[in-house]
mmCIF file of C-alpha atoms and ligand atoms in Angstrom:
data_model
loop_
_atom_site.group_PDB
_atom_site.id
_atom_site.type_symbol
_atom_site.label_atom_id
_atom_site.label_comp_id
_atom_site.label_asym_id
_atom_site.label_seq_id
_atom_site.Cartn_x
_atom_site.Cartn_y
_atom_site.Cartn_z
ATOM 1 C CA MET R 1 118.561 66.147 72.001
ATOM 2 C CA ASN R 2 115.899 63.618 70.902
ATOM 3 C CA ALA R 3 113.925 61.943 73.672
ATOM 4 C CA ARG R 4 114.401 58.191 73.921
ATOM 5 C CA LYS R 5 111.890 56.093 72.035
ATOM 6 C CA LYS R 6 109.314 54.096 73.934
ATOM 7 C CA ILE R 7 108.716 50.470 73.057
ATOM 8 C CA ALA R 8 105.577 48.851 74.484
ATOM 9 C CA LEU R 9 105.540 45.071 74.581
ATOM 10 C CA ILE R 10 102.000 43.787 74.900
ATOM 11 C CA GLY R 11 102.362 40.278 76.322
ATOM 12 C CA ALA R 12 105.312 39.483 78.514
ATOM 13 C CA GLY R 13 105.513 35.743 77.913
ATOM 14 C CA GLN R 14 108.277 33.873 76.097
ATOM 15 C CA ILE R 15 108.469 36.179 73.094
ATOM 16 C CA GLY R 16 107.648 39.291 75.097
ATOM 17 C CA GLY R 17 110.483 38.687 77.561
ATOM 18 C CA THR R 18 112.956 37.978 74.729
ATOM 19 C CA LEU R 19 111.801 41.135 72.956
ATOM 20 C CA ALA R 20 112.501 43.166 76.083
ATOM 21 C CA LEU R 21 116.003 41.694 76.328
ATOM 22 C CA LEU R 22 116.790 42.351 72.673
ATOM 23 C CA ALA R 23 115.231 45.853 72.633
ATOM 24 C CA GLY R 24 117.410 46.731 75.608
ATOM 25 C CA LEU R 25 120.615 45.208 74.281
ATOM 26 C CA ARG R 26 120.211 46.808 70.848
ATOM 27 C CA GLY R 27 119.403 50.218 72.308
ATOM 28 C CA LEU R 28 115.960 50.699 70.815
ATOM 29 C CA GLY R 29 114.810 52.862 73.767
ATOM 30 C CA ASP R 30 112.900 52.442 77.010
ATOM 31 C CA VAL R 31 110.677 49.378 77.341
ATOM 32 C CA VAL R 32 107.292 48.859 78.948
ATOM 33 C CA LEU R 33 106.383 45.203 79.407
ATOM 34 C CA TYR R 34 102.634 44.686 79.866
ATOM 35 C CA ASP R 35 100.755 41.501 80.678
ATOM 36 C CA VAL R 36 97.572 40.457 82.497
ATOM 37 C CA VAL R 37 99.483 38.050 84.739
ATOM 38 C CA GLU R 38 100.266 39.827 87.994
ATOM 39 C CA GLY R 39 103.896 40.178 88.992
ATOM 40 C CA MET R 40 105.359 38.428 85.924
ATOM 41 C CA PRO R 41 106.082 41.519 83.771
ATOM 42 C CA GLN R 42 107.354 43.353 86.864
ATOM 43 C CA GLY R 43 109.623 40.389 87.701
ATOM 44 C CA LYS R 44 111.032 40.178 84.168
ATOM 45 C CA ALA R 45 111.547 43.943 84.116
ATOM 46 C CA LEU R 46 113.414 43.884 87.405
ATOM 47 C CA ASP R 47 115.593 40.981 86.236
ATOM 48 C CA LEU R 48 116.429 42.940 83.010
ATOM 49 C CA THR R 49 117.106 46.088 85.058
ATOM 50 C CA HIS R 50 119.756 44.056 86.847
ATOM 51 C CA LEU R 51 121.172 42.868 83.510
ATOM 52 C CA ALA R 52 121.626 46.383 82.062
ATOM 53 C CA PRO R 53 124.709 47.373 84.094
ATOM 54 C CA VAL R 54 126.446 44.118 83.188
ATOM 55 C CA PHE R 55 126.565 45.239 79.548
ATOM 56 C CA GLY R 56 126.519 48.934 80.328
ATOM 57 C CA CYS R 57 123.109 49.418 78.723
ATOM 58 C CA ASP R 58 121.202 52.524 79.878
ATOM 59 C CA PHE R 59 117.721 51.342 79.139
ATOM 60 C CA LYS R 60 114.785 51.843 81.442
ATOM 61 C CA ILE R 61 112.450 48.920 81.647
ATOM 62 C CA THR R 62 109.222 48.684 83.557
ATOM 63 C CA GLY R 63 106.679 45.909 84.001
ATOM 64 C CA THR R 64 102.991 46.599 84.440
ATOM 65 C CA ASN R 65 99.471 45.179 84.522
ATOM 66 C CA ASN R 66 98.016 48.512 83.569
ATOM 67 C CA ILE R 67 97.690 49.038 79.814
ATOM 68 C CA ALA R 68 97.583 52.810 80.360
ATOM 69 C CA ASP R 69 101.351 52.617 81.073
ATOM 70 C CA ILE R 70 102.022 52.120 77.346
ATOM 71 C CA ARG R 71 101.030 55.780 76.980
ATOM 72 C CA GLY R 72 102.706 57.521 74.061
ATOM 73 C CA ALA R 73 104.608 54.470 72.883
ATOM 74 C CA ASP R 74 106.366 54.801 69.513
ATOM 75 C CA VAL R 75 106.211 51.094 68.768
ATOM 76 C CA CYS R 76 103.910 48.421 70.150
ATOM 77 C CA ILE R 77 104.829 44.782 69.646
ATOM 78 C CA VAL R 78 101.918 42.466 70.368
ATOM 79 C CA THR R 79 102.386 38.880 71.476
ATOM 80 C CA SER R 80 99.423 38.604 73.810
ATOM 81 C CA GLY R 81 97.492 35.409 73.330
ATOM 82 C CA ILE R 82 97.890 31.731 73.855
ATOM 83 C CA PRO R 83 100.566 29.761 71.926
ATOM 84 C CA ARG R 84 100.064 26.501 70.102
ATOM 85 C CA LYS R 85 100.204 23.219 71.944
ATOM 86 C CA PRO R 86 101.426 20.013 70.236
ATOM 87 C CA GLY R 87 98.956 18.833 67.585
ATOM 88 C CA MET R 88 97.116 22.161 67.598
ATOM 89 C CA SER R 89 96.953 24.160 64.383
ATOM 90 C CA ARG R 90 97.512 27.887 64.349
ATOM 91 C CA ASP R 91 93.909 28.331 63.299
ATOM 92 C CA ASP R 92 92.567 26.572 66.399
ATOM 93 C CA LEU R 93 93.802 29.598 68.218
ATOM 94 C CA VAL R 94 91.641 32.020 66.309
ATOM 95 C CA LYS R 95 88.705 32.670 68.627
ATOM 96 C CA THR R 96 90.590 32.928 71.900
ATOM 97 C CA ASN R 97 93.281 35.147 70.478
ATOM 98 C CA ALA R 98 90.789 37.347 68.591
ATOM 99 C CA ASP R 99 89.143 38.351 71.902
ATOM 100 C CA ILE R 100 92.512 39.162 73.367
ATOM 101 C CA ILE R 101 93.534 41.201 70.311
ATOM 102 C CA ARG R 102 90.267 43.199 70.448
ATOM 103 C CA LYS R 103 90.984 44.187 74.061
ATOM 104 C CA VAL R 104 94.585 45.068 73.351
ATOM 105 C CA ALA R 105 93.676 47.036 70.223
ATOM 106 C CA ASP R 106 91.348 49.153 72.330
ATOM 107 C CA GLY R 107 94.189 49.885 74.762
ATOM 108 C CA ILE R 108 96.610 50.773 71.977
ATOM 109 C CA LYS R 109 94.076 53.044 70.329
ATOM 110 C CA SER R 110 93.433 54.901 73.560
ATOM 111 C CA HIS R 111 96.966 55.170 74.932
ATOM 112 C CA ALA R 112 99.363 54.957 71.974
ATOM 113 C CA PRO R 113 97.384 56.383 69.033
ATOM 114 C CA ASN R 114 100.517 57.210 66.980
ATOM 115 C CA ALA R 115 102.339 53.902 67.470
ATOM 116 C CA PHE R 116 103.679 51.629 64.793
ATOM 117 C CA VAL R 117 102.144 48.260 65.651
ATOM 118 C CA ILE R 118 103.846 44.906 64.970
ATOM 119 C CA VAL R 119 101.592 41.918 65.583
ATOM 120 C CA ILE R 120 103.080 38.514 66.350
ATOM 121 C CA THR R 121 100.125 36.637 67.818
ATOM 122 C CA ASN R 122 98.791 33.677 65.783
ATOM 123 C CA PRO R 123 96.981 33.114 63.518
ATOM 124 C CA LEU R 124 99.242 35.921 62.358
ATOM 125 C CA ASP R 125 97.678 37.310 59.194
ATOM 126 C CA VAL R 126 94.186 37.334 60.677
ATOM 127 C CA MET R 127 95.215 38.869 64.036
ATOM 128 C CA THR R 128 97.040 41.615 62.167
ATOM 129 C CA TYR R 129 93.955 42.267 60.065
ATOM 130 C CA LEU R 130 91.836 42.386 63.237
ATOM 131 C CA MET R 131 94.321 44.784 64.945
ATOM 132 C CA GLN R 132 94.077 47.208 62.020
ATOM 133 C CA LYS R 133 90.286 47.017 61.913
ATOM 134 C CA GLU R 134 89.910 47.500 65.683
ATOM 135 C CA THR R 135 92.426 50.346 66.026
ATOM 136 C CA GLY R 136 91.373 52.003 62.769
ATOM 137 C CA PHE R 137 95.055 52.960 62.298
ATOM 138 C CA PRO R 138 96.342 53.553 58.768
ATOM 139 C CA THR R 139 97.296 50.206 57.241
ATOM 140 C CA ALA R 140 100.893 51.449 56.913
ATOM 141 C CA ARG R 141 101.136 51.496 60.723
ATOM 142 C CA VAL R 142 99.921 47.968 61.382
ATOM 143 C CA VAL R 143 102.036 45.090 60.196
ATOM 144 C CA GLY R 144 102.438 41.388 61.029
ATOM 145 C CA MET R 145 105.694 39.583 61.715
ATOM 146 C CA ALA R 146 106.029 36.164 60.093
ATOM 147 C CA GLY R 147 107.820 36.572 56.783
ATOM 148 C CA VAL R 148 111.085 37.666 58.370
ATOM 149 C CA LEU R 149 111.030 34.556 60.555
ATOM 150 C CA ASP R 150 109.912 32.164 57.811
ATOM 151 C CA THR R 151 112.567 33.645 55.505
ATOM 152 C CA ALA R 152 115.243 33.250 58.201
ATOM 153 C CA ARG R 153 114.291 29.610 58.634
ATOM 154 C CA TYR R 154 114.634 29.090 54.881
ATOM 155 C CA GLN R 155 117.986 30.933 54.858
ATOM 156 C CA ALA R 156 119.273 28.888 57.816
ATOM 157 C CA HIS R 157 118.534 25.544 56.182
ATOM 158 C CA LEU R 158 119.835 26.610 52.773
ATOM 159 C CA ALA R 159 123.055 27.901 54.341
ATOM 160 C CA GLU R 160 123.387 24.617 56.186
ATOM 161 C CA GLU R 161 122.929 22.647 52.955
ATOM 162 C CA LEU R 162 125.412 24.837 51.043
ATOM 163 C CA ASN R 163 127.769 25.034 53.974
ATOM 164 C CA VAL R 164 128.043 28.832 53.585
ATOM 165 C CA SER R 165 127.423 31.824 55.806
ATOM 166 C CA VAL R 166 123.765 32.614 56.487
ATOM 167 C CA SER R 167 124.543 36.137 55.350
ATOM 168 C CA SER R 168 125.326 34.884 51.856
ATOM 169 C CA VAL R 169 121.800 33.527 51.403
ATOM 170 C CA SER R 170 119.079 35.897 50.281
ATOM 171 C CA ALA R 171 115.552 34.504 50.204
ATOM 172 C CA PHE R 172 111.841 35.269 50.437
ATOM 173 C CA VAL R 173 108.974 33.374 52.003
ATOM 174 C CA LEU R 174 105.649 34.920 51.220
ATOM 175 C CA GLY R 175 101.980 34.100 51.819
ATOM 176 C CA GLY R 176 100.142 33.443 55.046
ATOM 177 C CA HIS R 177 102.034 32.264 58.138
ATOM 178 C CA GLY R 178 100.722 28.720 57.939
ATOM 179 C CA ASP R 179 101.615 25.400 56.442
ATOM 180 C CA ASP R 180 100.793 26.816 53.004
ATOM 181 C CA MET R 181 103.394 29.608 53.175
ATOM 182 C CA VAL R 182 105.278 30.150 49.907
ATOM 183 C CA PRO R 183 109.080 29.908 49.800
ATOM 184 C CA VAL R 184 109.899 31.821 46.637
ATOM 185 C CA ARG R 185 112.608 29.690 45.101
ATOM 186 C CA SER R 186 112.868 31.790 41.916
ATOM 187 C CA TYR R 187 114.164 34.784 43.926
ATOM 188 C CA THR R 188 116.358 32.852 46.340
ATOM 189 C CA THR R 189 120.062 33.192 45.756
ATOM 190 C CA CYS R 190 123.471 32.545 47.277
ATOM 191 C CA ASN R 191 125.097 35.895 46.795
ATOM 192 C CA GLY R 192 123.291 36.344 43.484
ATOM 193 C CA ILE R 193 123.599 32.746 42.258
ATOM 194 C CA PRO R 194 120.142 31.191 41.982
ATOM 195 C CA VAL R 195 119.893 28.368 44.564
ATOM 196 C CA GLU R 196 118.294 26.251 41.837
ATOM 197 C CA LYS R 197 121.731 26.142 40.167
ATOM 198 C CA LEU R 198 123.407 24.996 43.391
ATOM 199 C CA ILE R 199 120.966 22.599 45.042
ATOM 200 C CA PRO R 200 119.058 19.760 43.277
ATOM 201 C CA ALA R 201 115.300 20.290 43.004
ATOM 202 C CA GLU R 202 114.460 17.318 45.280
ATOM 203 C CA LYS R 203 116.703 18.683 48.034
ATOM 204 C CA LEU R 204 115.100 22.117 47.670
ATOM 205 C CA ASP R 205 111.676 20.501 47.913
ATOM 206 C CA ALA R 206 112.752 18.839 51.127
ATOM 207 C CA ILE R 207 114.176 22.061 52.584
ATOM 208 C CA GLU R 208 110.992 23.982 51.738
ATOM 209 C CA LYS R 209 108.865 21.290 53.289
ATOM 210 C CA ARG R 210 110.896 21.568 56.454
ATOM 211 C CA VAL R 211 110.588 25.372 56.457
ATOM 212 C CA ARG R 212 106.784 25.113 56.184
ATOM 213 C CA GLY R 213 106.767 22.815 59.149
ATOM 214 C CA SER R 214 109.472 24.554 61.171
ATOM 215 C CA GLY R 215 107.121 26.174 63.667
ATOM 216 C CA GLY R 216 105.533 22.784 64.351
ATOM 217 C CA GLU R 217 108.935 21.116 64.561
ATOM 218 C CA VAL R 218 109.891 23.481 67.395
ATOM 219 C CA VAL R 219 106.531 23.063 69.120
ATOM 220 C CA ALA R 220 106.858 19.260 69.048
ATOM 221 C CA LEU R 221 110.315 19.441 70.610
ATOM 222 C CA LEU R 222 109.543 22.026 73.229
ATOM 223 C CA LYS R 223 106.211 20.390 74.175
ATOM 224 C CA THR R 224 105.219 23.500 76.104
ATOM 225 C CA GLY R 225 104.958 26.606 73.971
ATOM 226 C CA SER R 226 106.358 27.586 70.587
ATOM 227 C CA ALA R 227 109.461 29.236 69.152
ATOM 228 C CA PHE R 228 110.441 32.455 70.822
ATOM 229 C CA TYR R 229 114.065 33.492 70.244
ATOM 230 C CA SER R 230 113.826 33.773 66.468
ATOM 231 C CA PRO R 231 110.341 35.351 66.395
ATOM 232 C CA ALA R 232 111.496 38.013 68.859
ATOM 233 C CA ALA R 233 114.648 38.757 66.829
ATOM 234 C CA SER R 234 112.521 38.995 63.667
ATOM 235 C CA ALA R 235 110.167 41.572 65.208
ATOM 236 C CA ILE R 236 113.093 43.617 66.563
ATOM 237 C CA THR R 237 114.588 43.919 63.056
ATOM 238 C CA MET R 238 111.226 45.267 61.880
ATOM 239 C CA ALA R 239 110.988 47.734 64.784
ATOM 240 C CA GLU R 240 114.539 48.959 63.990
ATOM 241 C CA ALA R 241 113.615 49.455 60.318
ATOM 242 C CA TYR R 242 110.787 51.793 61.438
ATOM 243 C CA LEU R 243 112.642 53.606 64.254
ATOM 244 C CA PHE R 244 115.798 54.180 62.249
ATOM 245 C CA ASP R 245 114.127 54.638 58.868
ATOM 246 C CA ARG R 246 116.141 51.773 57.389
ATOM 247 C CA ARG R 247 113.837 51.312 54.359
ATOM 248 C CA LYS R 248 114.524 47.644 54.694
ATOM 249 C CA VAL R 249 112.973 45.206 52.247
ATOM 250 C CA VAL R 250 111.455 42.326 54.172
ATOM 251 C CA ALA R 251 108.555 39.900 53.911
ATOM 252 C CA ALA R 252 105.766 40.949 56.248
ATOM 253 C CA ALA R 253 102.030 40.608 56.626
ATOM 254 C CA ALA R 254 100.692 43.812 55.023
ATOM 255 C CA ALA R 255 97.293 45.025 53.951
ATOM 256 C CA CYS R 256 96.999 44.143 50.274
ATOM 257 C CA ASN R 257 94.996 46.387 48.028
ATOM 258 C CA GLY R 258 95.102 44.519 44.770
ATOM 259 C CA GLU R 259 98.818 43.642 44.864
ATOM 260 C CA TYR R 260 99.417 40.002 43.815
ATOM 261 C CA GLY R 261 95.660 39.880 43.007
ATOM 262 C CA VAL R 262 94.848 40.043 46.737
ATOM 263 C CA LYS R 263 92.540 42.672 48.214
ATOM 264 C CA GLY R 264 91.153 43.496 51.658
ATOM 265 C CA ILE R 265 93.224 41.071 53.719
ATOM 266 C CA TYR R 266 96.681 40.926 55.307
ATOM 267 C CA LEU R 267 99.126 38.542 53.634
ATOM 268 C CA GLY R 268 102.889 38.037 53.672
ATOM 269 C CA VAL R 269 104.327 40.090 50.824
ATOM 270 C CA PRO R 270 107.642 41.936 50.243
ATOM 271 C CA VAL R 271 107.463 45.429 51.754
ATOM 272 C CA ILE R 272 109.711 48.403 52.331
ATOM 273 C CA LEU R 273 109.773 49.263 56.036
ATOM 274 C CA GLY R 274 110.808 52.745 57.010
ATOM 275 C CA ALA R 275 109.840 55.801 59.047
ATOM 276 C CA ASN R 276 106.302 55.744 57.647
ATOM 277 C CA GLY R 277 105.817 52.062 58.467
ATOM 278 C CA VAL R 278 104.944 50.040 55.387
ATOM 279 C CA GLU R 279 106.262 52.446 52.780
ATOM 280 C CA ARG R 280 105.296 50.241 49.863
ATOM 281 C CA ILE R 281 104.395 46.705 48.907
ATOM 282 C CA VAL R 282 106.917 45.515 46.310
ATOM 283 C CA GLU R 283 105.376 43.521 43.517
ATOM 284 C CA ILE R 284 107.674 40.937 41.959
ATOM 285 C CA GLU R 285 106.788 38.642 39.112
ATOM 286 C CA LEU R 286 106.214 35.120 40.389
ATOM 287 C CA SER R 287 106.261 31.833 38.477
ATOM 288 C CA SER R 288 102.829 30.435 37.722
ATOM 289 C CA SER R 289 103.158 27.774 40.466
ATOM 290 C CA GLU R 290 104.257 30.367 43.018
ATOM 291 C CA LYS R 291 101.301 32.561 42.008
ATOM 292 C CA ALA R 292 98.904 29.654 42.436
ATOM 293 C CA LEU R 293 100.390 28.823 45.887
ATOM 294 C CA LEU R 294 100.084 32.477 46.977
ATOM 295 C CA GLN R 295 96.440 32.523 45.910
ATOM 296 C CA LYS R 296 95.796 29.309 47.877
ATOM 297 C CA SER R 297 97.487 30.829 50.908
ATOM 298 C CA ALA R 298 95.359 33.996 50.579
ATOM 299 C CA GLN R 299 92.228 31.845 50.466
ATOM 300 C CA GLY R 300 93.331 30.159 53.672
ATOM 301 C CA VAL R 301 93.655 33.564 55.401
ATOM 302 C CA GLN R 302 90.276 34.646 54.023
ATOM 303 C CA SER R 303 88.611 31.539 55.383
ATOM 304 C CA ILE R 304 89.905 32.234 58.906
ATOM 305 C CA ILE R 305 88.753 35.854 58.659
ATOM 306 C CA SER R 306 85.264 34.518 57.961
ATOM 307 C CA ILE R 307 85.377 32.689 61.355
ATOM 308 C CA LEU R 308 85.724 36.030 63.125
HETATM 309 O O1 LIG T 1 105.908 34.082 63.458
HETATM 310 C C1 LIG T 1 105.076 34.317 64.289
HETATM 311 N N1 LIG T 1 104.235 35.307 64.095
HETATM 312 C C2 LIG T 1 105.005 33.498 65.513
HETATM 313 C C3 LIG T 1 103.826 33.662 66.314
HETATM 314 C C4 LIG T 1 106.010 32.608 65.894
HETATM 315 C C5 LIG T 1 105.962 31.991 67.131
HETATM 316 C C6 LIG T 1 104.865 32.165 68.021
HETATM 317 N N2 LIG T 1 103.768 32.927 67.519
HETATM 318 C C7 LIG T 1 102.636 33.317 68.400
HETATM 319 O O2 LIG T 1 103.063 34.363 69.280
HETATM 320 C C8 LIG T 1 102.123 32.279 69.360
HETATM 321 O O3 LIG T 1 101.301 31.374 68.693
HETATM 322 C C9 LIG T 1 101.371 33.194 70.307
HETATM 323 O O4 LIG T 1 100.095 33.506 69.771
HETATM 324 C C10 LIG T 1 102.205 34.427 70.413
HETATM 325 C C11 LIG T 1 102.977 34.600 71.670
HETATM 326 O O5 LIG T 1 103.868 33.522 71.896
HETATM 327 P P1 LIG T 1 104.646 33.314 73.276
HETATM 328 O O6 LIG T 1 105.510 32.117 73.125
HETATM 329 O O7 LIG T 1 105.248 34.594 73.718
HETATM 330 O O8 LIG T 1 103.423 32.966 74.218
HETATM 331 P P2 LIG T 1 103.324 33.091 75.810
HETATM 332 O O9 LIG T 1 104.605 32.848 76.452
HETATM 333 O O10 LIG T 1 102.117 32.279 76.211
HETATM 334 O O11 LIG T 1 102.976 34.627 76.040
HETATM 335 C C12 LIG T 1 101.736 35.169 75.737
HETATM 336 C C13 LIG T 1 101.404 36.151 76.824
HETATM 337 C C14 LIG T 1 101.173 35.457 78.206
HETATM 338 O O12 LIG T 1 102.109 35.931 79.155
HETATM 339 C C15 LIG T 1 99.728 35.858 78.561
HETATM 340 O O13 LIG T 1 99.574 36.077 79.968
HETATM 341 C C16 LIG T 1 99.599 37.118 77.750
HETATM 342 O O14 LIG T 1 100.206 36.864 76.540
HETATM 343 N N3 LIG T 1 98.212 37.571 77.616
HETATM 344 C C17 LIG T 1 97.913 38.891 77.611
HETATM 345 N N4 LIG T 1 98.686 39.983 77.685
HETATM 346 C C18 LIG T 1 98.066 41.169 77.659
HETATM 347 N N5 LIG T 1 96.717 41.316 77.542
HETATM 348 C C19 LIG T 1 95.895 40.246 77.437
HETATM 349 N N6 LIG T 1 94.586 40.397 77.243
HETATM 350 C C20 LIG T 1 96.519 38.964 77.475
HETATM 351 N N7 LIG T 1 96.006 37.685 77.390
HETATM 352 C C21 LIG T 1 97.092 36.862 77.491
#
């Protein structure tokens, strides 16, 4: 019989707690919730331990302030850092969160050297890049979650506009996880029908503008903190693709090595996620305006890397 998988959640805040709930409900394995705040991960773990019997879920969840407890984790999902406050850009976060990522990377390298690492902390593409550099893990085992979420936001608003099921909309949002992300209209369809044939261009422009600003829209409404349900769900789908070798095609921040004319940085591109992590970056032909936007987005990521 296979041993249960171990999922380490680094950061037990809003997203970390939701990740623990979803990992438990979806039967990913046993969960370790780690945070520097004393008592909080233990409290959330105890609460979730009490939830498990309600749904008949046999997952073991522990909370800890000792990073060594992530020992031997199969998957680490990293949310440690500070979230955006209203009016703050994702890039303002760079210095504080970089120091946190360096510490956490050191812990992952020492205690979970074979883990698949999914980074969520903002600024996403840069923190994922830093995680890979600091751990020295193969690039296939370090990936950033943003594209799944940005794509889901695009799908949600397109489905709303078309008044169809979200599952009928297939879309891609590429590029960095910032205001210059690139919704790829040319590959976005409603069950194979190009959205451009169903929705007028001006309406699509407005939807894409909203998608680019969705994170900020949530921040402005919440006033304290940023989105957490949908980011957690998005990372869980990526963890499942790895743990269950789904070979799922998703948009994710991956280490580009010349694909899309981008080299040496992490950027949101279509990837196949399976048992080896990022199995492959899928290159699709983009329109010239989409190409130009992706280049601009890559330059934005590069300029934050130079702050590090
Ligand atoms: O699409 C995406 N990638 C994102 C990213 C979508 C939404 C939010 N995104 C970013 O995720 C956000 O800007 C933050 O950088 C992270 C985590 O967001 P969350 O809402 O979970 O933030 P919280 O609730 O503040 O939780 C962060 C936790 C908090 O409990 C801190 O005590 C903890 O991180 N923290 C640490 N944990 C472990 N180790 C260290 N060093 C540490 N420092 C802080």
